Coordinates of C-alpha atoms in Angstrom, one line a residue:
X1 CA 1.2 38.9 36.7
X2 CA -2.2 37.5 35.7
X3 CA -2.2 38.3 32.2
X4 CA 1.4 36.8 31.7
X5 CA 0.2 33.4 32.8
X6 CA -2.9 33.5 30.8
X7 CA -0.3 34.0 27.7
X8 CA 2.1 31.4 29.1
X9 CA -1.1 28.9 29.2
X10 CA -2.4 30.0 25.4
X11 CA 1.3 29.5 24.1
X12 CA 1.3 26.5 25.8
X13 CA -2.2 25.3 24.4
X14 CA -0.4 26.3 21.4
X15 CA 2.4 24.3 21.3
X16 CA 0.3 21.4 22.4
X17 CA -2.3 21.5 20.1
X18 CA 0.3 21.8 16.7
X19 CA 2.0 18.6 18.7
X20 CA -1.1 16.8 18.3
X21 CA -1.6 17.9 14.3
X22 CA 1.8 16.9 13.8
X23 CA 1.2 13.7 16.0
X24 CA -2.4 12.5 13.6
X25 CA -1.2 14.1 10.4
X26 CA -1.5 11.1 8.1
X27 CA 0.5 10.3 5.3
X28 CA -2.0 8.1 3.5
X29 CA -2.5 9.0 -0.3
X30 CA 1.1 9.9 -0.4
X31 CA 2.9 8.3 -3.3
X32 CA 6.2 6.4 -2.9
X33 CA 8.8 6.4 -5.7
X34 CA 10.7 3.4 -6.0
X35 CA 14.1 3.3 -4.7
X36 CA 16.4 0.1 -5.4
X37 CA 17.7 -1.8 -1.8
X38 CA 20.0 -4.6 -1.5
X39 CA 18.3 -7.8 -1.3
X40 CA 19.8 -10.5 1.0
X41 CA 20.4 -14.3 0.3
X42 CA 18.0 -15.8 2.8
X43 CA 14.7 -17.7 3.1
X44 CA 12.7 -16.2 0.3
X45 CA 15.1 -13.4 -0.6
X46 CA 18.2 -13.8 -2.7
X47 CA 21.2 -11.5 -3.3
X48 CA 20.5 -8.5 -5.6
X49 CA 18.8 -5.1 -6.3
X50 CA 15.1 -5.1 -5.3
X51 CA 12.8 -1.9 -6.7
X52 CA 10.6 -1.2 -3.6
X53 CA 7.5 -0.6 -3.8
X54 CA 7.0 -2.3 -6.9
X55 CA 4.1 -0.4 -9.1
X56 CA 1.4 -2.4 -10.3
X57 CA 1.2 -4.7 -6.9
X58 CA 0.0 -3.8 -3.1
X59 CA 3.3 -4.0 -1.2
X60 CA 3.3 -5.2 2.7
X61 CA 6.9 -3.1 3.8
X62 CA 7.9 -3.7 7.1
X63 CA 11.0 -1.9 8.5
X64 CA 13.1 -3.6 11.1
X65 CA 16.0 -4.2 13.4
X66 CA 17.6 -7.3 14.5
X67 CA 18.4 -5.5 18.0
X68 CA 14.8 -5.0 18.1
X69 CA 12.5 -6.4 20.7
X70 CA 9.1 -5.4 19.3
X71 CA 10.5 -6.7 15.9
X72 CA 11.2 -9.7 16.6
X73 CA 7.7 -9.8 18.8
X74 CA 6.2 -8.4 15.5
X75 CA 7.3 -11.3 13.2
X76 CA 5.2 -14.4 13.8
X77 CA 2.3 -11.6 12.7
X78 CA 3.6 -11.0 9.7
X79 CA 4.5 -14.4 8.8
X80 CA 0.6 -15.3 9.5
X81 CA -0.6 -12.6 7.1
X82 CA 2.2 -12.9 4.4
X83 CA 1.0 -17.2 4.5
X84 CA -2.5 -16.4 4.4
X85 CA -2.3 -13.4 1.7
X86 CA -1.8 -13.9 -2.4
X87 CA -0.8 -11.2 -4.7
X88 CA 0.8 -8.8 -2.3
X89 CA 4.2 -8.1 -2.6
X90 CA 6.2 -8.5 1.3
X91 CA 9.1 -7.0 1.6
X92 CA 10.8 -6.2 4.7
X93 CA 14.1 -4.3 4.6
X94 CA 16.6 -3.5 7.4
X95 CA 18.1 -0.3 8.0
X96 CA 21.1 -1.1 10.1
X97 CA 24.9 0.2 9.5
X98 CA 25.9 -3.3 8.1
X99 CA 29.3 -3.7 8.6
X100 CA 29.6 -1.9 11.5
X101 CA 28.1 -3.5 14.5
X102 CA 25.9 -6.0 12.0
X103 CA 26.8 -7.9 9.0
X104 CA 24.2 -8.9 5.9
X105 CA 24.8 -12.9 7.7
X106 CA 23.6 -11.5 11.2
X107 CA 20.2 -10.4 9.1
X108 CA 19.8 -13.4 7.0
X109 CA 20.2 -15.2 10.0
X110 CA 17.9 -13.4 12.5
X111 CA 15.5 -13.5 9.2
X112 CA 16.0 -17.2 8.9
X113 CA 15.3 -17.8 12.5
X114 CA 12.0 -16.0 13.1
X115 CA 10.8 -17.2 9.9
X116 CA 10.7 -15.1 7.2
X117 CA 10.4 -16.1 3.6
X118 CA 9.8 -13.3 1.5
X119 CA 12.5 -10.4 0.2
X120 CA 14.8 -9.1 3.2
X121 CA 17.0 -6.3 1.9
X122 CA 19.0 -3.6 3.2
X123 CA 18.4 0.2 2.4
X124 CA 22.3 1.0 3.0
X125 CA 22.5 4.3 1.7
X126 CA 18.6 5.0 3.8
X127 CA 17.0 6.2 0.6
X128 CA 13.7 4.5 1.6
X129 CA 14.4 5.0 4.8
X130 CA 14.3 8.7 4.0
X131 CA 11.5 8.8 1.7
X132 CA 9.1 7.1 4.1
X133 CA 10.1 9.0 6.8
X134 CA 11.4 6.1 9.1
X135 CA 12.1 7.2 12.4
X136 CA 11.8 4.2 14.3
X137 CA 11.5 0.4 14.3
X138 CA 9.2 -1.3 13.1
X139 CA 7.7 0.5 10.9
X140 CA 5.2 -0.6 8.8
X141 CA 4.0 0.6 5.4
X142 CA 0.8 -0.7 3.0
X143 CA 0.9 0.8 -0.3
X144 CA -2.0 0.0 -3.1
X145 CA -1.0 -0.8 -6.8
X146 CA -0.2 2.3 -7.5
X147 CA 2.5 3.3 -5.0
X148 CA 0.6 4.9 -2.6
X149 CA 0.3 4.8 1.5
X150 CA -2.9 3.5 2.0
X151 CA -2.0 2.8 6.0
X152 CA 1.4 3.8 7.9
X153 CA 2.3 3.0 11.6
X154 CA 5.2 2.8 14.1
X155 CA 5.0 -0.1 16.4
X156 CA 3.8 -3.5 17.2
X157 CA 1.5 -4.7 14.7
X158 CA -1.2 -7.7 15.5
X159 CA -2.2 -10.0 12.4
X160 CA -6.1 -8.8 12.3
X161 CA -4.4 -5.2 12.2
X162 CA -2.1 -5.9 8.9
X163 CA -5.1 -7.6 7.3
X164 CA -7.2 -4.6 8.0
X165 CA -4.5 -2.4 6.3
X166 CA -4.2 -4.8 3.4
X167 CA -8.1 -4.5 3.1
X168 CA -7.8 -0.8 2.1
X169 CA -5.5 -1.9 -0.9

């Protein structure tokens, strides 16, 4: 009886401990192909295709949700860094069903309204949503000039914690 719980504790440790590799693995280094995304007609945006991350340019990309508290907490943030910060390319891009329980007005709006002015787009068939490995909101994304992750996190996001990731651009 003894020896099977010592096995069921090292299978355990086991299982734990590739958790926590999986949990720190970091992306960074890791370059991003640019896939096109719908741009929306808002503050800063207008309507049209938008190649993100553009190469030759650090790119700020911010993943969001309009249903999303810790978005919208998340915003005045990035609306201090984006003001304060030249020759970065913001982009934030939402990956909601539009048209389904959201339309592109609903976006712009919330956009509008918590005071964004810079490109808000839509990754409608989730191809950036795919190749950055989104799997919740916000998600957050600095990538140097040459398209690749230089910092990567889920969550809320403080302004002295963007402008720290921008620094390693």
């Amino acid at each position: 009886m003894r020896r099977r719980d010592l096995l069921a504790g090292i299978g355990g440790l086991a299982v734990v401990g590739g958790g926590a590799v999986v949990a720190t693995r970091s992306r960074t280094k890791a370059s991003v192909e640019p896939v096109t995304v719908q741009q929306l007609d808002s503050d800063g945006s207008v309507v049209g295709d938008l190649q993100v991350p553009q190469r030759g340019q650090p790119t700020l990309l911010t993943v969001f949700a309009t249903w999303c508290s810790v978005c919208r907490r998340t915003m005045p943030e990035v609306v201090r860094v984006h003001e304060e910060t030249a020759d970065v390319q913001f982009v934030s891009v939402t990956n909601e069903a539009i048209g389904q329980t959201t339309t592109s007005e609903d976006v712009a709006d919330w956009w509008t309204t918590h005071g964004g002015e810079w490109p808000v787009a839509v990754d409608r068939e989730l191809e950036l949503t795919a190749a950055l490995d989104v799997r919740s909101v916000p998600h957050t994304v600095v990538l140097d000039s040459a398209n690749q992750i230089v910092y990567e996190a889920q969550g809320e996001k403080t302004a002295g914690e963007l402008r720290d990731a921008l620094a390693k651009t």
